Tab-separated table of C-alpha atoms and ligand atoms in Angstrom:
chain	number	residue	atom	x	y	z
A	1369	UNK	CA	-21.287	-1.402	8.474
A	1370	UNK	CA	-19.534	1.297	10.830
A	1371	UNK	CA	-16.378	0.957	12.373
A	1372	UNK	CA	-16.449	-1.035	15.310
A	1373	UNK	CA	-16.602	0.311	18.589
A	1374	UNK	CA	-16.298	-3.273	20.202
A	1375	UNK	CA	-12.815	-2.887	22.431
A	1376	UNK	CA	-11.983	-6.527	22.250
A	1377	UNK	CA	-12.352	-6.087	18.288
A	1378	UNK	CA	-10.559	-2.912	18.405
A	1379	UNK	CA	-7.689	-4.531	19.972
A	1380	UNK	CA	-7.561	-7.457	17.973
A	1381	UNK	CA	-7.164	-5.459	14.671
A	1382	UNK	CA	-4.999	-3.277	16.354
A	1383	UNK	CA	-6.867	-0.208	15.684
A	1384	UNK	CA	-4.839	3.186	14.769
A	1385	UNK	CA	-5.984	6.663	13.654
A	1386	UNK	CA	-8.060	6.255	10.375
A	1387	UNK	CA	-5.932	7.344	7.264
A	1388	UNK	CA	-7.947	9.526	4.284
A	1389	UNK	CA	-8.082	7.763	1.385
A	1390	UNK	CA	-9.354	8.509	-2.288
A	1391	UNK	CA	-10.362	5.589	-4.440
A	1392	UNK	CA	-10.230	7.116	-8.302
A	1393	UNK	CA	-12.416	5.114	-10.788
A	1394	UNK	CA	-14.606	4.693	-8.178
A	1395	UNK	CA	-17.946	4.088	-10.360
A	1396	UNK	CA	-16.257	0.981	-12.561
A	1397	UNK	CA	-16.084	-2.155	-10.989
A	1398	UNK	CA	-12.808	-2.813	-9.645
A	1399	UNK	CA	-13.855	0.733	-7.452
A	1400	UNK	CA	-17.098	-0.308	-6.380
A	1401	UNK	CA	-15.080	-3.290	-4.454
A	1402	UNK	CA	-13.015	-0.753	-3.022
A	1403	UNK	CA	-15.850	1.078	-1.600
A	1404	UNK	CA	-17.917	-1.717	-0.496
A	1405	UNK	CA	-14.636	-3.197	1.340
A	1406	UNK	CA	-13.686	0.362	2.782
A	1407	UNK	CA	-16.669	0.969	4.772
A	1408	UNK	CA	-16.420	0.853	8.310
A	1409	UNK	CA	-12.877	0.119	7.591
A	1410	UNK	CA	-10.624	0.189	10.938
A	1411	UNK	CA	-7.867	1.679	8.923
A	1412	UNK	CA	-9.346	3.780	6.422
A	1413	UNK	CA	-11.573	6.392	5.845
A	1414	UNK	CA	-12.810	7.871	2.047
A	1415	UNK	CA	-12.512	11.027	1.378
A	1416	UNK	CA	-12.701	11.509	-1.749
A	1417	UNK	CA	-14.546	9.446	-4.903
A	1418	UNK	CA	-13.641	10.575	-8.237
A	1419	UNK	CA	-14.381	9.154	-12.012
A	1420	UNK	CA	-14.541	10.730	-15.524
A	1421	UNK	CA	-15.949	13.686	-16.596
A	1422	UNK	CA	-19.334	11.509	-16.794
A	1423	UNK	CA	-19.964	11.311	-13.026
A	1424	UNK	CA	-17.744	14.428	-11.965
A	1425	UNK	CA	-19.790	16.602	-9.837
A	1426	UNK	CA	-22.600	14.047	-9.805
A	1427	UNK	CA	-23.708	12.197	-6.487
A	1428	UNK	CA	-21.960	8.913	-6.045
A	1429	UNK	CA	-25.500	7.433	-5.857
A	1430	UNK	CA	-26.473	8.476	-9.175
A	1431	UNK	CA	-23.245	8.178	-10.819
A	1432	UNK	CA	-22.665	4.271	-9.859
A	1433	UNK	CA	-24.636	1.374	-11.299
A	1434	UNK	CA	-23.794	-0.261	-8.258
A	1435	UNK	CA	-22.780	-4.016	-8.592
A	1436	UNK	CA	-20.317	-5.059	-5.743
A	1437	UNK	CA	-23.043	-6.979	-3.779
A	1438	UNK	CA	-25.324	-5.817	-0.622
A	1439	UNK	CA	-26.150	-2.201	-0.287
A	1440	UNK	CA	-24.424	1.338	-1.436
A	1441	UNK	CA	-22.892	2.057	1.741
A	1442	UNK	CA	-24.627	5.160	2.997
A	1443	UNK	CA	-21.692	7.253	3.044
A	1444	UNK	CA	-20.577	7.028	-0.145
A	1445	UNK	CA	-24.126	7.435	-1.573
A	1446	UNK	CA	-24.271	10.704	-0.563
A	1447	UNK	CA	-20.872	12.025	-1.509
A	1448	UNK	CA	-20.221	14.042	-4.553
A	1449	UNK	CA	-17.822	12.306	-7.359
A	1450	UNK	CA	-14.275	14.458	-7.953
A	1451	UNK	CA	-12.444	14.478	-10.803
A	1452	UNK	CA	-9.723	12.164	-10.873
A	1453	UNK	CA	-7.094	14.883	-10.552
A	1454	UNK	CA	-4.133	14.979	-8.297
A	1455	UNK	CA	-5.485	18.331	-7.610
A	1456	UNK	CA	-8.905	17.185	-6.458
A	1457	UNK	CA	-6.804	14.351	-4.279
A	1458	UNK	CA	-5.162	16.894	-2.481
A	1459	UNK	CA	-8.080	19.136	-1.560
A	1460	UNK	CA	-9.913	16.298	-0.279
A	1461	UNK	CA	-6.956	15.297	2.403
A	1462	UNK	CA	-6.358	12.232	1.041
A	1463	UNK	CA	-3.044	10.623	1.798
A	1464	UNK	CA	-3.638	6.936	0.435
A	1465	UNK	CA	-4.667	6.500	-2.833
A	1466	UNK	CA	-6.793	3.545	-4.375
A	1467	UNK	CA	-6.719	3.577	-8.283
A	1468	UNK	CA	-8.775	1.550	-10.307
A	1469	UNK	CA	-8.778	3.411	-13.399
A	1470	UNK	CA	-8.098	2.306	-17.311
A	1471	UNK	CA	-4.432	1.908	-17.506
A	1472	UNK	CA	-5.012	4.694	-20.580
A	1473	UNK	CA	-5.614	7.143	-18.109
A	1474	UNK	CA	-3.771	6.199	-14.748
A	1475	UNK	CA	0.196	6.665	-15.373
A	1476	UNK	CA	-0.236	10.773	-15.362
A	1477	UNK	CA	-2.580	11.177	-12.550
A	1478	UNK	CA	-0.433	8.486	-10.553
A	1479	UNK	CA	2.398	9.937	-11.397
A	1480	UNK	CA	1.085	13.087	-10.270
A	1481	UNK	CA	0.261	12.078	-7.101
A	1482	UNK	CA	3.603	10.327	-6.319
A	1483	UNK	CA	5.184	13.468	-6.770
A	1484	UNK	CA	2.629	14.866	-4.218
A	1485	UNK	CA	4.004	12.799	-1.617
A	1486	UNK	CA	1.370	10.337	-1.791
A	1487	UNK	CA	1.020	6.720	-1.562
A	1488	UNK	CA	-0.738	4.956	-4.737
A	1489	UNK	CA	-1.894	1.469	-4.688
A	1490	UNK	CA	-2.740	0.886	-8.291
A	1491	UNK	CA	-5.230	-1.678	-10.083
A	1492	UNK	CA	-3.696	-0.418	-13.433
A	1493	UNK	CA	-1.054	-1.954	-15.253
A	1494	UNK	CA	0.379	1.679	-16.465
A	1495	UNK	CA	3.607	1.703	-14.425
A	1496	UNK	CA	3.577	-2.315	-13.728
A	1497	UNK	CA	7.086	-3.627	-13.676
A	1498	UNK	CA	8.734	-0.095	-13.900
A	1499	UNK	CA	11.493	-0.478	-11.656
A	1500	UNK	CA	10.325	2.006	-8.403
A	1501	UNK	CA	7.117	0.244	-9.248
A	1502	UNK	CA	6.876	-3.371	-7.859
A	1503	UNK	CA	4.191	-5.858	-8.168
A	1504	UNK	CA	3.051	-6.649	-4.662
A	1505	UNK	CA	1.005	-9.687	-3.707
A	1506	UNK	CA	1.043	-9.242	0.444
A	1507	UNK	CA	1.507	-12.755	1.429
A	1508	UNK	CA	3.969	-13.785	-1.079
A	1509	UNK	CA	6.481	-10.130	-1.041
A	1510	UNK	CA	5.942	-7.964	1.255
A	1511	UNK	CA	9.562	-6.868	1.147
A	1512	UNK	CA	9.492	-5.623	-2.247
A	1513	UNK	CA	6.364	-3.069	-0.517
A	1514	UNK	CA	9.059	-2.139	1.771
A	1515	UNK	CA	11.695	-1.129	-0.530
A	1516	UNK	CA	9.391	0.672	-2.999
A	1517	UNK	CA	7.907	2.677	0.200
A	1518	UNK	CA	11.401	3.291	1.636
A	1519	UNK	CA	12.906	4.546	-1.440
A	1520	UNK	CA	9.843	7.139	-1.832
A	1521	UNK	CA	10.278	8.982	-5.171
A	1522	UNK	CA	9.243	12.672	-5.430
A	1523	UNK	CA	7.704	11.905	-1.613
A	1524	UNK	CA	5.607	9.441	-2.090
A	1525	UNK	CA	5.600	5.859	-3.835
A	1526	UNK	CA	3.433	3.679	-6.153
A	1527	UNK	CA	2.561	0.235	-5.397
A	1528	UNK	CA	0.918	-2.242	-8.127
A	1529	UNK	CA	-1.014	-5.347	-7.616
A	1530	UNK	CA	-0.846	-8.334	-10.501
A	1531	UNK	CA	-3.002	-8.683	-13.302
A	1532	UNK	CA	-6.465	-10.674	-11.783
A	1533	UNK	CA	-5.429	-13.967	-12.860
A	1534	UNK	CA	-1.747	-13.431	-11.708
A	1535	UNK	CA	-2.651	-12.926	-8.170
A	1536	UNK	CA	-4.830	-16.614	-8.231
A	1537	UNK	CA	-1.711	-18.296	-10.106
A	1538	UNK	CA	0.965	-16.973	-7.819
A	1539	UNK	CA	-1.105	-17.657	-4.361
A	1540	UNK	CA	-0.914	-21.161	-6.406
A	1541	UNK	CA	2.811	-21.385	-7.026
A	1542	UNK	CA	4.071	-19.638	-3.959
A	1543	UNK	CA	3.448	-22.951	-2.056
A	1544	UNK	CA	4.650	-24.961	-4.657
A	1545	UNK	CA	7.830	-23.019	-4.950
A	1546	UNK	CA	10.381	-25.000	-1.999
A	1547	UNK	CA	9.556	-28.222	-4.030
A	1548	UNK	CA	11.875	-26.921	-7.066
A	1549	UNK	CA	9.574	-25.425	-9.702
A	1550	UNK	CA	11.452	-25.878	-13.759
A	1551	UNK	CA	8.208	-24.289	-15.658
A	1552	UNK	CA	4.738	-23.573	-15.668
A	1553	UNK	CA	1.925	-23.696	-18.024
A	1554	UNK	CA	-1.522	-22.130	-17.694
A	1555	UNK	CA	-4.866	-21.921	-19.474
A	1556	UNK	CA	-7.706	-19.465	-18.187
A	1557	UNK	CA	-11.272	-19.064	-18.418
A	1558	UNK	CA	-11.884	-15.766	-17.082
A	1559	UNK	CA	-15.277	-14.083	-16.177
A	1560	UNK	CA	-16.623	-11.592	-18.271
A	1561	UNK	CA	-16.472	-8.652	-15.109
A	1562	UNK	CA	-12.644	-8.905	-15.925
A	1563	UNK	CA	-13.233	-6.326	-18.775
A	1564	UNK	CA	-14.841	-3.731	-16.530
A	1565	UNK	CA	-18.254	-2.839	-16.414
A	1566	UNK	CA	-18.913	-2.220	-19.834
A	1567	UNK	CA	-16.667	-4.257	-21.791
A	1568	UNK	CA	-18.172	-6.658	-23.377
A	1569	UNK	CA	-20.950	-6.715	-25.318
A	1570	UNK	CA	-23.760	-9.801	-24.676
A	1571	UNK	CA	-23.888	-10.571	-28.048
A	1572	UNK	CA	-20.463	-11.401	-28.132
A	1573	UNK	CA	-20.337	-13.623	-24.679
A	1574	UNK	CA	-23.800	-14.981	-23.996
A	1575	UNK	CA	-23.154	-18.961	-25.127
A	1576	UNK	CA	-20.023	-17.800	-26.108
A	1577	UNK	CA	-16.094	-18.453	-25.389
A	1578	UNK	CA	-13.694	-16.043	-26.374
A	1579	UNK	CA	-10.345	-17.624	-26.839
A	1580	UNK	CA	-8.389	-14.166	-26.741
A	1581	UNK	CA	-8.179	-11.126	-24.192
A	1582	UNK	CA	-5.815	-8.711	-25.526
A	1583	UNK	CA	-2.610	-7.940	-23.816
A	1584	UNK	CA	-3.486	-10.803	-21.061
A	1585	UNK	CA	-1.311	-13.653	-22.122
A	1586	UNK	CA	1.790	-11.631	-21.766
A	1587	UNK	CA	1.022	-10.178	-18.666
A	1588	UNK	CA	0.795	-13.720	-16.894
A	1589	UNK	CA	4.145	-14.398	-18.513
A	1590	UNK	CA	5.878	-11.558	-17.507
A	1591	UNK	CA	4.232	-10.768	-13.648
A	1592	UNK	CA	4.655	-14.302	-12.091
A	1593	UNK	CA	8.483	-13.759	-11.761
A	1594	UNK	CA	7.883	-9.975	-10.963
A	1595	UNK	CA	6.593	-11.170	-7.765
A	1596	UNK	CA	8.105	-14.497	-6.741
A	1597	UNK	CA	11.997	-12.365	-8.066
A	1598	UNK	CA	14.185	-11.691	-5.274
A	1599	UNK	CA	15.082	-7.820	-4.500
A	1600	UNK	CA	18.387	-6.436	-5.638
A	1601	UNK	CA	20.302	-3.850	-5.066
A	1602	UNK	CA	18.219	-1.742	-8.238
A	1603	UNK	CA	15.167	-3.347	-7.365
A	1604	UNK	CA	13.564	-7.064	-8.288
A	1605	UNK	CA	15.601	-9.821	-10.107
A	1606	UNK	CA	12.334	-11.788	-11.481
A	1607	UNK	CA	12.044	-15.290	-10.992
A	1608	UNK	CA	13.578	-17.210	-13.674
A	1609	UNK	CA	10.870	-19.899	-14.494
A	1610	UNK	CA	9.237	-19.791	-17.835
A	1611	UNK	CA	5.217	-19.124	-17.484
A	1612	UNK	CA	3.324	-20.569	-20.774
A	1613	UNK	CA	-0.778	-18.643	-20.930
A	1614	UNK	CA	-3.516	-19.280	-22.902
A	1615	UNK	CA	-6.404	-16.771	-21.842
A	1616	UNK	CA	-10.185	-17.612	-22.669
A	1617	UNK	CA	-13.319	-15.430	-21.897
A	1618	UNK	CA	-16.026	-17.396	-20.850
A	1619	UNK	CA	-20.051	-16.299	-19.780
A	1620	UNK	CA	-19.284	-16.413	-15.639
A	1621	UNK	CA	-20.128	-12.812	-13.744
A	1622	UNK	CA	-17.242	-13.355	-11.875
A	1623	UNK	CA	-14.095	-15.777	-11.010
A	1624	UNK	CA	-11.567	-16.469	-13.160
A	1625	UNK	CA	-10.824	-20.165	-13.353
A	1626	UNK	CA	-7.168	-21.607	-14.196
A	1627	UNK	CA	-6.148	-24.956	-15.117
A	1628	UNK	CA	-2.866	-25.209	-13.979
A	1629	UNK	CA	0.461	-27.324	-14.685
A	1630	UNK	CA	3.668	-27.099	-12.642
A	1631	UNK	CA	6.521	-29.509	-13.709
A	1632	UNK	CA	9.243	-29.868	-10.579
A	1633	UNK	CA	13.088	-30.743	-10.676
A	1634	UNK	CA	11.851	-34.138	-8.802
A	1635	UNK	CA	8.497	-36.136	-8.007
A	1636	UNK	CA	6.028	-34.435	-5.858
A	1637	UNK	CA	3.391	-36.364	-4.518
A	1638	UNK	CA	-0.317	-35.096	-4.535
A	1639	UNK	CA	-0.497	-34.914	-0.623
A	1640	UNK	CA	2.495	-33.136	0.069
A	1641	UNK	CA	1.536	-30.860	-2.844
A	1642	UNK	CA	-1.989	-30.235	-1.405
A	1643	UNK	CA	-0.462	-30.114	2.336
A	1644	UNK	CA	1.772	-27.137	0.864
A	1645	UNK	CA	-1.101	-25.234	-0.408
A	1646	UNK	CA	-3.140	-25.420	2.561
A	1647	UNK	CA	-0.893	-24.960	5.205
A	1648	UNK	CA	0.815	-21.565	3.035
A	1649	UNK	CA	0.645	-18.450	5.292
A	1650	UNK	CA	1.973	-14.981	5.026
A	1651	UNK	CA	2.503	-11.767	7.136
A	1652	UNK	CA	-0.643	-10.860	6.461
A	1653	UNK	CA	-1.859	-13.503	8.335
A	1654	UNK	CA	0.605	-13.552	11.011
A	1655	UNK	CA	-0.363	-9.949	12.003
A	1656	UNK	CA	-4.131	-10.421	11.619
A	1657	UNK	CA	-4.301	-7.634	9.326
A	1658	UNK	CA	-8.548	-7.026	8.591
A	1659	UNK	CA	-8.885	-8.233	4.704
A	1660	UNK	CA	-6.313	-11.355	4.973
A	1661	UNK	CA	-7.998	-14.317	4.944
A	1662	UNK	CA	-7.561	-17.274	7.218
A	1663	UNK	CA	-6.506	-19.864	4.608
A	1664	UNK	CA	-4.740	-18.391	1.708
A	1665	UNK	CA	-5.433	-21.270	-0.641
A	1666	UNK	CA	-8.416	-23.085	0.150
A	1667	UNK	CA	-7.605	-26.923	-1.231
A	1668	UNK	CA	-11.406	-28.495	-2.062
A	1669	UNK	CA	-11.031	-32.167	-2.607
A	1670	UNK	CA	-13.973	-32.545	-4.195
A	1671	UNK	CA	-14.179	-33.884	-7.756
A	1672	UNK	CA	-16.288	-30.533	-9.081
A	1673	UNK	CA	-14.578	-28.100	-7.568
A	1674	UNK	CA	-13.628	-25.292	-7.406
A	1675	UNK	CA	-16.288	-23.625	-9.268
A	1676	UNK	CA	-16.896	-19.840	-9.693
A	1677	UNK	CA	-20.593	-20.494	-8.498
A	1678	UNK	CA	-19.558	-21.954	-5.642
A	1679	UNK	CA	-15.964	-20.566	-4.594
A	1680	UNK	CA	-15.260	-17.212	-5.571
A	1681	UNK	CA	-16.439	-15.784	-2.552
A	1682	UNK	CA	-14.068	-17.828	-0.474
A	1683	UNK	CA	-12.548	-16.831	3.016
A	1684	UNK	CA	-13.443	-15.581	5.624
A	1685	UNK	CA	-13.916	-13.700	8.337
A	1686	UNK	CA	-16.174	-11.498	6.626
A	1687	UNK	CA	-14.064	-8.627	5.497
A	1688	UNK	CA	-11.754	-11.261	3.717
A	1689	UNK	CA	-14.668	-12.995	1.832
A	1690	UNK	CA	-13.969	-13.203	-1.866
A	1691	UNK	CA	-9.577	-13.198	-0.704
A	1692	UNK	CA	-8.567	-16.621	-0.287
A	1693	UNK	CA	-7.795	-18.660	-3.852
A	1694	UNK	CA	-9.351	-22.138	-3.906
A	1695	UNK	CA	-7.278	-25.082	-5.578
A	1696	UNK	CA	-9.050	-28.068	-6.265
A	1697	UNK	CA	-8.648	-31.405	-8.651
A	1698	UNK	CA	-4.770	-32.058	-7.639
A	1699	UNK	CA	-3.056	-34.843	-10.133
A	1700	UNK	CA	0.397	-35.502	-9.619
A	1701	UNK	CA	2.321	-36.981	-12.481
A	1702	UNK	CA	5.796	-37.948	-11.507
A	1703	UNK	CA	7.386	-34.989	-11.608
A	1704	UNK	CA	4.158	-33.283	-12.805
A	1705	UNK	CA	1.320	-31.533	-11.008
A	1706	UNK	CA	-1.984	-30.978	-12.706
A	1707	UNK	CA	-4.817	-28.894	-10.492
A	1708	UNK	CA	-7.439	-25.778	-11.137
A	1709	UNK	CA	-7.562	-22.768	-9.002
A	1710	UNK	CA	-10.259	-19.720	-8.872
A	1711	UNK	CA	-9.515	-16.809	-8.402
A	1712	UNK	CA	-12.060	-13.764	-7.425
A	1713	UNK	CA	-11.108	-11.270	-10.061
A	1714	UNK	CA	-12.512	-8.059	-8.239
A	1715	UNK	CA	-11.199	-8.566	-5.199
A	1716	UNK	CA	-8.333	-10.871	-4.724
A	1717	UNK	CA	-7.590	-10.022	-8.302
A	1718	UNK	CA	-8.232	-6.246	-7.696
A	1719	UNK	CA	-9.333	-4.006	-5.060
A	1720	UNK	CA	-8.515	-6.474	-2.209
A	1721	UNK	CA	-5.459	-7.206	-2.947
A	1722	UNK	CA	-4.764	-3.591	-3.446
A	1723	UNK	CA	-6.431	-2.990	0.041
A	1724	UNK	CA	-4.427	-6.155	2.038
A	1725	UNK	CA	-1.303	-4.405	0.457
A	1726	UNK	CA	-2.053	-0.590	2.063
A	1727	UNK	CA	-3.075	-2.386	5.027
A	1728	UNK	CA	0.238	-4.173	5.625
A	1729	UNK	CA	1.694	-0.717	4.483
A	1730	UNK	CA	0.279	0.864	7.392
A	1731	UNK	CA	0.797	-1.443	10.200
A	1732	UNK	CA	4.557	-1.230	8.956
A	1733	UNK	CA	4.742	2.431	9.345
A	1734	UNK	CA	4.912	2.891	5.949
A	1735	UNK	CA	2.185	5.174	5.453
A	1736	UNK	CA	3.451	7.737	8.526
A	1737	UNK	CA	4.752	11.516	7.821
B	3262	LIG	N1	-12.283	-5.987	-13.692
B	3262	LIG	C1	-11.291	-6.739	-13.222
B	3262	LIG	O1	-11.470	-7.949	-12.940
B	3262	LIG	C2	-9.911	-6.148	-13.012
B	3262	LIG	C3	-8.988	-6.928	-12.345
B	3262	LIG	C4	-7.710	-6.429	-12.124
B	3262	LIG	C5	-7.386	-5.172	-12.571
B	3262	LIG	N2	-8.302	-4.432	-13.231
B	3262	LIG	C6	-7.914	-3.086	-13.649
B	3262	LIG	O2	-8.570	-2.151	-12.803
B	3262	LIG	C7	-8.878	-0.950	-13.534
B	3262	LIG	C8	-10.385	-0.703	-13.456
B	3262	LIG	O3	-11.067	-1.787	-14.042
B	3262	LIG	P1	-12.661	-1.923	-13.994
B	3262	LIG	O4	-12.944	-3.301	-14.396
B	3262	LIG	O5	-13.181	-1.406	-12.704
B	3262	LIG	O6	-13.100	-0.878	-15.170
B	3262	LIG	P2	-14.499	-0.108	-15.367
B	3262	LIG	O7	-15.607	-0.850	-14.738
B	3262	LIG	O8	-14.580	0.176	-16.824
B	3262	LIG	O9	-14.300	1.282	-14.570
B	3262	LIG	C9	-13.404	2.274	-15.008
B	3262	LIG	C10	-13.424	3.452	-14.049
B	3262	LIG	O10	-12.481	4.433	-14.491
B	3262	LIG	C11	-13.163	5.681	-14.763
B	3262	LIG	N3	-12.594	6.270	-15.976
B	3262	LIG	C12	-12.666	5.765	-17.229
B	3262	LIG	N4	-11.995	6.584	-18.080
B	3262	LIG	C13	-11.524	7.615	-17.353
B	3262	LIG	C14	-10.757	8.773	-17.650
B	3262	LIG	N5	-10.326	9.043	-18.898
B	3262	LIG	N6	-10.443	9.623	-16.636
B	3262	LIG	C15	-10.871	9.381	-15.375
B	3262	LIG	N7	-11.593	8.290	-15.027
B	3262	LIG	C16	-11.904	7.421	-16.000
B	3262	LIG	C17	-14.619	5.332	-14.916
B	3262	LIG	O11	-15.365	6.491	-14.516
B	3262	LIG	P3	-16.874	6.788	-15.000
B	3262	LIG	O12	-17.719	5.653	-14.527
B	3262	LIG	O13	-17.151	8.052	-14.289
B	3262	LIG	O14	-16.852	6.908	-16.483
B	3262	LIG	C18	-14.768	4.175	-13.926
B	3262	LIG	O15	-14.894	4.675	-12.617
B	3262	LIG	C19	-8.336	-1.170	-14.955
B	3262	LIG	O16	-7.035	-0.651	-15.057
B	3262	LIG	C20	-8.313	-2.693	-15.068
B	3262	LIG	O17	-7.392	-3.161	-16.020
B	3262	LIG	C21	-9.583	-4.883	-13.450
């Protein structure tokens, strides 16, 4: 896809001067979804790829197994994979950074590149929750972007999006929130491309359920209130409501599934709970920005849905495919609501979010000077 030259287009995504970017772990998964999303992107250009020593120096082309859907975009193909260094950022021009690397070896090379005045949007869950570092999902807090960005440390600032599932169950409770929300409890059945591209072995998955992912059930404690907290003066006071996880593994390529239940201070019927969801909109939408989808939360009212067959590729337009969360299989209960969301794990779990979150950064100035 190249960047559109169609004026009406142009205007209506309010076209600026394309901003370098790097994407480091650009070979894993989570990076491949940055590069498929970043091409022809009206606010972005790559300049730089980097991985591990493995595919340093290599051709993108040969270094990727590529697995984000449709073709290798052309221009990455051909361009030679950096090191993930802060040093190798810099020399390619790079002002915006995308990271999707192991949180083992993110925190230094962020860091790093903080310090270099740059502005990190980060997949890994190295410096989630540090206090300069805030969780960030675009429609639900955009003001915590603004404060980390505004309160640049060493010159430039690091933004984090949630852990994959987070981002589904927070587009989920975000709605729900105004109703009064006393506690929340949540059981997953995530798809096996949520442990990168090599992380499972078949023999463990294939007619398989795993009923543990290390580290996973804490994070979807902890990162709920991260994002739904309201900013103080040292940064965010989290959001008081207790989050209870149980996090399964289950043979799906991708989508992770939650089965979800919210108990309220009060009754809340099933229409005004599904009326909430559907109707929830955020800046992002407001000021068109190019990977926001439409519809937020898609509400199916279908008895089999959602499904990760059929749903984790929801929203549109096209550059937002795979961003909107679909709820489905709403039971109220008094003061009780049952329902199951899916969530796409690469991309509104991942690289999308990461990407909705720069984009909002730079149509708020944020990314200037
Ligand atoms: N998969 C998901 O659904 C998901 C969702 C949300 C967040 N995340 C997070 O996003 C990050 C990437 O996940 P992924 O699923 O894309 O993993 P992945 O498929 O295993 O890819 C990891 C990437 O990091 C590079 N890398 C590995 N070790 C490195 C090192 N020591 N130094 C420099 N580069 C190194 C790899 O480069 P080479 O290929 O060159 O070896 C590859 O590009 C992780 O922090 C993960 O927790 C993943």
């Amino acid at each position: 896809m190249s960047r559109t030259e169609d004026p009406n287009e142009r205007e209506r995504l309010d076209i600026m001067e394309e901003l370098p970017v790097a994407v480091l772990g650009a070979t894993g998964l989570v990076g491949q979804h940055f590069v498929r999303m970043l091409d022809g992107h009206p606010y972005f250009k790559i300049a730089a790829l980097a991985g591990s020593e493995r595919s340093a120096g290599r051709p993108y082309a040969d270094a990727v197994e590529w697995a984000a859907g449709g073709d290798l975009p052309a221009e990455a193909a051909r361009m030679t994979v950096q090191p993930a260094s802060a040093e190798a950022v810099a020399a390619s021009g790079a002002r915006v950074v995308f990271s999707a690397l192991p949180a083992s070896a993110a925190g230094a090379v962020e860091d790093a590149l903080r310090s270099r005045g740059r502005a990190v949007f980060t997949n890994a869950s190295a410096r989630r929750g540090h206090p300069d570092v805030p969780v960030v999902v675009p429609e639900i807090n955009p003001g915590h972007l603004a404060w980390a960005a505004r309160r640049k440390r060493g010159g430039g600032f690091i933004v984090a999006d949630s852990n994959c599932s987070v981002a589904g169950l927070a587009l989920l409770l975000a709605p729900l929130r105004p109703f009064g929300i006393r506690s929340v409890a949540v059981t997953t059945l995530q798809a096996i491309s949520g442990a990168g591209r090599r992380g499972l072995a078949a023999m463990d998955i294939a007619g398989n359920c795993l009923p543990f992912i290390r580290g996973e059930e804490e994070k979807m404690a902890l990162e709920p209130g991260l994002i739904l907290g309201s900013l103080g003066t040292d940064g965010v006071v989290p959001w008081p409501v207790p989050v209870r996880a149980s996090c399964c593994r289950v043979p799906v390529r991708e989508g992770h599934l939650l089965s979800v239940s919210v108990e309220f201070e009060g009754p809340v019927g099933r229409d005004a709970a599904a009326e909430a969801l559907a109707s929830f909109r955020g800046l992002p939408q407001e000021l068109g920005l190019p990977s926001a989808p439409e519809r937020p939360v898609i509400v199916r009212t279908e008895d089999d849905r959602p499904q990760p067959a059929l749903d984790a590729w929801a929203g549109s337009p096209a550059r937002a495919r795979g961003m909107a969360v679909t709820a489905g299989r709403l039971r109220s209960r008094g003061r009780g609501l049952d329902l199951f969301g899916l969530v796409h794990n690469t991309v509104r779990g991942a690289a999308g979010m990461c990407l909705l979150t720069a984009e909002l950064a730079a149509r708020q100035g944020l990314l200037d000077g």
